[in-house]
Coordinates of C-alpha atoms in Angstrom, one line a residue:
X1150 CA -8.6 80.5 34.7
X1151 CA -12.3 81.6 35.1
X1152 CA -13.5 84.6 33.1
X1153 CA -16.9 86.2 33.4
X1154 CA -18.6 88.1 30.6
X1155 CA -21.6 90.3 30.8
X1156 CA -23.6 90.4 27.6
X1157 CA -25.3 93.7 27.2
X1158 CA -29.0 94.5 26.9
X1159 CA -30.4 94.3 23.4
X1160 CA -32.1 92.0 20.9
X1161 CA -28.9 90.4 19.7
X1162 CA -27.3 86.9 19.8
X1163 CA -23.6 87.4 20.3
X1164 CA -20.4 85.4 20.1
X1165 CA -17.7 87.0 22.2
X1166 CA -14.0 86.3 21.8
X1167 CA -11.6 87.2 24.7
X1168 CA -8.2 86.0 23.9
X1169 CA -8.6 82.2 23.4
X1170 CA -11.8 82.2 25.4
X1171 CA -15.0 82.1 23.4
X1172 CA -18.6 82.1 24.6
X1173 CA -22.0 81.7 22.9
X1174 CA -25.3 81.1 24.7
X1175 CA -26.2 77.4 24.5
X1176 CA -22.7 76.6 23.3
X1177 CA -19.4 75.6 24.6
X1178 CA -18.5 78.1 27.3
X1179 CA -14.9 77.0 27.5
X1180 CA -14.2 78.4 31.0
X1181 CA -16.4 81.5 30.5
X1182 CA -19.4 82.4 32.7
X1183 CA -22.1 84.2 30.7
X1184 CA -24.3 86.9 32.3
X1185 CA -27.4 88.4 30.8
X1186 CA -27.4 92.2 31.6
X1187 CA -30.8 93.1 33.1
X1188 CA -32.6 90.4 31.2
X1189 CA -30.9 90.6 27.8
X1190 CA -33.8 92.5 26.2
X1191 CA -34.6 96.2 25.8
X1192 CA -37.3 96.0 28.4
X1193 CA -34.9 95.8 31.4
X1194 CA -35.7 94.4 34.8
X1195 CA -38.8 92.6 33.8
X1196 CA -40.0 89.0 34.2
X1197 CA -40.1 88.2 30.5
X1198 CA -36.5 89.4 30.0
X1199 CA -35.2 87.3 32.9
X1200 CA -37.0 84.2 31.5
X1201 CA -35.7 84.9 28.0
X1202 CA -32.1 84.9 29.4
X1203 CA -32.7 81.5 30.9
X1204 CA -34.1 80.2 27.6
X1205 CA -31.0 81.5 25.7
X1206 CA -28.8 79.5 28.1
X1207 CA -27.1 82.1 30.2
X1208 CA -25.3 81.0 33.3
X1209 CA -26.6 84.0 35.3
X1210 CA -28.7 87.2 35.0
X1211 CA -28.1 90.7 36.3
X1212 CA -30.8 92.8 37.9
X1213 CA -30.9 96.2 39.6
X1214 CA -31.6 96.4 43.4
X1215 CA -33.9 98.9 45.1
X1216 CA -36.4 99.0 48.0
X1217 CA -39.9 100.4 48.4
X1218 CA -41.0 102.5 51.4
X1219 CA -42.4 99.4 53.2
X1220 CA -39.1 97.4 52.7
X1221 CA -40.0 95.3 49.7
X1222 CA -36.9 94.6 47.6
X1223 CA -37.4 95.2 43.9
X1224 CA -35.6 95.1 40.6
X1225 CA -35.4 98.6 39.2
X1226 CA -32.6 100.9 37.9
X1227 CA -34.4 104.1 38.7
X1228 CA -36.1 105.3 41.8
X1229 CA -38.4 107.3 39.6
X1230 CA -41.1 105.7 37.5
X1231 CA -44.1 106.7 35.4
X1232 CA -47.5 105.9 36.8
X1233 CA -50.7 105.2 35.0
X1234 CA -51.6 108.9 35.1
X1235 CA -48.3 109.7 33.3
X1236 CA -47.0 111.5 36.4
X1237 CA -43.6 110.6 38.0
X1238 CA -43.3 108.9 41.3
X1239 CA -40.5 107.4 43.4
X1240 CA -40.3 103.8 44.4
X1241 CA -38.7 104.7 47.8
X1242 CA -41.6 106.9 48.7
X1243 CA -44.5 104.4 48.2
X1244 CA -45.4 100.9 49.4
X1245 CA -45.2 98.0 47.0
X1246 CA -49.0 97.7 47.1
X1247 CA -49.5 101.3 46.3
X1248 CA -47.2 101.0 43.3
X1249 CA -48.8 97.9 41.9
X1250 CA -52.5 98.4 42.7
X1251 CA -53.0 102.2 42.9
X1252 CA -50.4 104.2 41.0
X1253 CA -49.4 101.6 38.4
X1254 CA -45.9 100.9 37.3
X1255 CA -45.2 101.6 33.7
X1256 CA -41.5 102.1 33.3
X1257 CA -38.5 103.9 34.9
X1258 CA -37.9 107.5 34.2
X1259 CA -34.8 106.8 32.1
X1260 CA -36.6 104.0 30.3
X1261 CA -34.2 101.4 31.7
X1262 CA -37.0 99.5 33.4
X1263 CA -39.8 97.8 31.5
X1264 CA -40.8 100.4 28.9
X1265 CA -43.0 99.9 25.8
X1266 CA -40.4 99.1 23.2
X1267 CA -42.3 95.9 22.1
X1268 CA -45.9 96.5 23.2
X1269 CA -48.1 93.5 23.2
X1270 CA -45.1 91.2 22.8
X1271 CA -42.6 92.0 25.6
X1272 CA -44.5 94.6 27.6
X1273 CA -44.7 93.7 31.3
X1274 CA -46.0 96.6 33.4
X1275 CA -45.0 95.1 36.7
X1276 CA -42.4 96.1 39.3
X1277 CA -40.5 92.8 39.7
X1278 CA -39.6 91.9 43.3
X1279 CA -36.3 90.4 44.2
X1280 CA -38.2 87.4 45.4
X1281 CA -39.7 86.9 41.9
X1282 CA -36.3 87.3 40.3
X1283 CA -34.6 84.8 42.6
X1284 CA -37.4 82.4 42.0
X1285 CA -36.8 82.6 38.3
X1286 CA -33.1 82.1 38.8
X1287 CA -33.6 79.1 41.2
X1288 CA -36.1 77.4 38.9
X1289 CA -34.0 77.9 35.7
X1290 CA -30.5 77.3 37.0
X1291 CA -29.2 80.8 36.5
X1292 CA -27.1 82.6 39.1
X1293 CA -28.3 86.1 40.3
X1294 CA -26.2 89.2 40.1
X1295 CA -27.4 92.5 41.5
X1296 CA -26.2 96.0 40.5
X1297 CA -26.2 98.1 43.7
X1298 CA -27.3 101.7 43.3
X1299 CA -29.2 102.1 46.5
X1300 CA -28.9 101.0 50.1
X1301 CA -31.4 98.3 51.1
X1302 CA -32.2 96.2 54.2
X1303 CA -29.4 93.7 53.8
X1304 CA -30.9 91.3 56.4
X1305 CA -34.0 91.0 54.3
X1306 CA -31.8 90.4 51.3
X1307 CA -29.8 87.8 53.2
X1308 CA -33.1 86.0 54.2
X1309 CA -34.2 85.8 50.5
X1310 CA -30.8 84.5 49.4
X1311 CA -31.0 81.7 52.0
X1312 CA -34.6 80.9 51.1
X1313 CA -33.7 80.3 47.4
X1314 CA -30.3 78.7 47.9
X1315 CA -28.1 81.5 46.8
X1316 CA -26.3 82.2 50.1
X1317 CA -22.8 81.0 50.2
X1318 CA -20.1 79.8 47.8
X1319 CA -20.3 82.9 45.6
X1320 CA -23.7 81.9 44.2
X1321 CA -24.9 85.6 44.3
X1322 CA -22.9 88.6 43.2
X1323 CA -23.2 92.3 44.1
X1324 CA -21.9 94.8 41.5
X1325 CA -20.9 98.3 42.5
X1326 CA -18.8 101.2 41.3
X1327 CA -16.8 103.7 43.3
X1328 CA -19.9 105.8 43.9
X1329 CA -21.6 103.0 45.8
X1330 CA -18.6 101.4 47.3
X1331 CA -19.3 102.8 50.8
X1332 CA -22.7 101.0 50.8
X1333 CA -21.1 97.7 50.2
X1334 CA -18.2 98.2 52.6
X1335 CA -20.2 99.7 55.5
X1336 CA -23.6 98.1 55.2
X1337 CA -23.7 95.0 53.0
X1338 CA -20.4 93.4 53.9
X1339 CA -21.0 93.3 57.7
X1340 CA -24.3 91.3 57.0
X1341 CA -23.3 89.2 54.1
X1342 CA -19.5 88.7 54.6
X1343 CA -17.9 86.3 52.1
X1344 CA -21.2 84.5 51.5
X1345 CA -21.7 86.5 48.3
X1346 CA -19.2 87.5 45.6
X1347 CA -18.5 91.2 45.0
X1348 CA -17.9 92.8 41.6
X1349 CA -16.1 96.1 41.4
X1350 CA -16.6 98.2 38.2
X1351 CA -14.0 100.6 36.9
X1352 CA -13.7 102.8 33.9
X1353 CA -10.7 102.5 31.5
X1354 CA -7.4 103.9 32.7
X1355 CA -4.6 103.0 35.1
X1356 CA -5.8 105.3 37.9
X1357 CA -9.2 103.7 38.1
X1358 CA -7.7 100.2 37.9
X1359 CA -5.7 101.2 41.0
X1360 CA -8.9 102.4 42.7
X1361 CA -10.6 99.1 41.9
X1362 CA -7.6 97.1 43.4
X1363 CA -7.5 99.3 46.4
X1364 CA -11.2 98.8 47.1
X1365 CA -10.9 95.1 46.5
X1366 CA -8.1 94.9 49.1
X1367 CA -10.1 97.0 51.6
X1368 CA -13.1 94.6 51.4
X1369 CA -10.8 91.9 52.8
X1370 CA -10.7 88.2 52.0
X1371 CA -13.9 88.0 50.0
X1372 CA -14.4 86.6 46.4
X1373 CA -14.2 89.6 44.0
X1374 CA -14.7 90.1 40.3
X1375 CA -13.2 93.2 38.7
X1376 CA -15.1 94.5 35.6
X1377 CA -14.2 97.4 33.2
X1378 CA -17.0 99.6 31.8
X1379 CA -16.8 102.0 28.9
X1380 CA -14.4 99.8 27.1
X1381 CA -14.8 96.8 24.7
X1382 CA -12.0 94.5 25.7
X1383 CA -9.4 93.6 28.2
X1384 CA -5.7 94.0 27.5
X1385 CA -3.6 91.0 28.5
X1386 CA -1.7 93.2 30.9
X1387 CA -5.0 94.1 32.7
X1388 CA -6.0 90.5 32.9
X1389 CA -2.6 89.6 34.3
X1390 CA -2.8 92.4 36.8
X1391 CA -6.2 91.3 38.1
X1392 CA -5.3 87.6 38.2
X1393 CA -2.0 88.2 39.9
X1394 CA -3.8 90.2 42.6
X1395 CA -5.9 87.2 43.3
X1396 CA -9.2 88.4 41.7
X1397 CA -11.3 87.3 38.8
X1398 CA -11.7 89.4 35.6
X1399 CA -15.2 90.1 34.4
X1400 CA -15.7 91.8 31.0
X1401 CA -18.6 93.9 29.8
X1402 CA -18.1 94.1 26.0
X1403 CA -19.4 97.1 24.1
X1404 CA -20.2 96.4 20.5
X1405 CA -21.4 100.0 19.6
X1406 CA -18.0 100.6 17.9
X1407 CA -19.2 98.2 15.1
X1408 CA -21.3 100.3 12.7
X1409 CA -21.5 97.8 9.8
X1410 CA -23.8 94.8 9.8
X1411 CA -21.1 92.8 8.0
X1412 CA -18.7 93.3 10.9
X1413 CA -21.3 91.8 13.2
X1414 CA -21.7 88.8 10.9
X1415 CA -18.0 88.2 11.0
X1416 CA -18.2 88.0 14.8
X1417 CA -21.0 85.5 14.6
X1418 CA -23.5 88.1 15.8
X1419 CA -27.0 88.1 14.5
X1420 CA -29.9 90.3 15.4
X1421 CA -33.2 88.7 16.5
X1422 CA -36.5 89.9 15.1
X1423 CA -39.3 90.8 17.4
X1424 CA -41.3 87.8 16.2
X1425 CA -38.3 85.5 17.0
X1426 CA -38.2 86.9 20.5
X1427 CA -42.0 86.3 20.8
X1428 CA -41.5 82.7 19.8
X1429 CA -38.9 82.3 22.5
X1430 CA -41.4 83.7 25.0
X1431 CA -44.0 81.0 24.3
X1432 CA -44.6 79.3 27.6
X1433 CA -42.9 82.1 29.6

């Protein structure tokens, strides 16, 4: 059975156990597909983070998906961002050239995108295009996954997937929750069909599991992952429910419940220092 695991953003090196499945970057995946969430570093949706994920040996990388006013597809969690003048602007209201060459892209308004956590080491004040992200994936062997929070030109998206070899056979995944389900069903699905894999997020609880299964059924005969959020592990019952329904489980572990460093050590988790991350970045 195939299980997908999304490893959260942060400067950590993690070993994850899920029943008898274990996964570690650059190790024996044992039936597990590892995804780096938004680049695996605190500066999310940036080129350095995506390349670090590849160097750490992830199977795939997650990015957010948005669109500028002139139709350029970009990787950003927020529509709002901070310009060089410290004012707030919206990606959807400006052309890509304006953002890059006139306004200046510093980081998203919720600090999910880029940011200055590790200035002079990881800082990359650049709004990454989907074209750039797919190029990184194509040249490093990672698979792309996009978290959909905004409607985009899906024909443009399809063209980029074809160009970089990610169209068909579930090579690209679109993630959405119930809020953005209509975008997928009404706009993305008619263009992309079953040439991409879809991932439905749900929060813990039987009602939301039912919603996820209902949405999966409504999308028709397409490859689907079902992923819990706001919870650390699957129960065996949940895994069985998803597998028996013909879908693939995808976990998003949350390690915030571990407040003692010794407990992380027992799990094989070790924090990276900023200098170690910088060494990984050599040649990026």
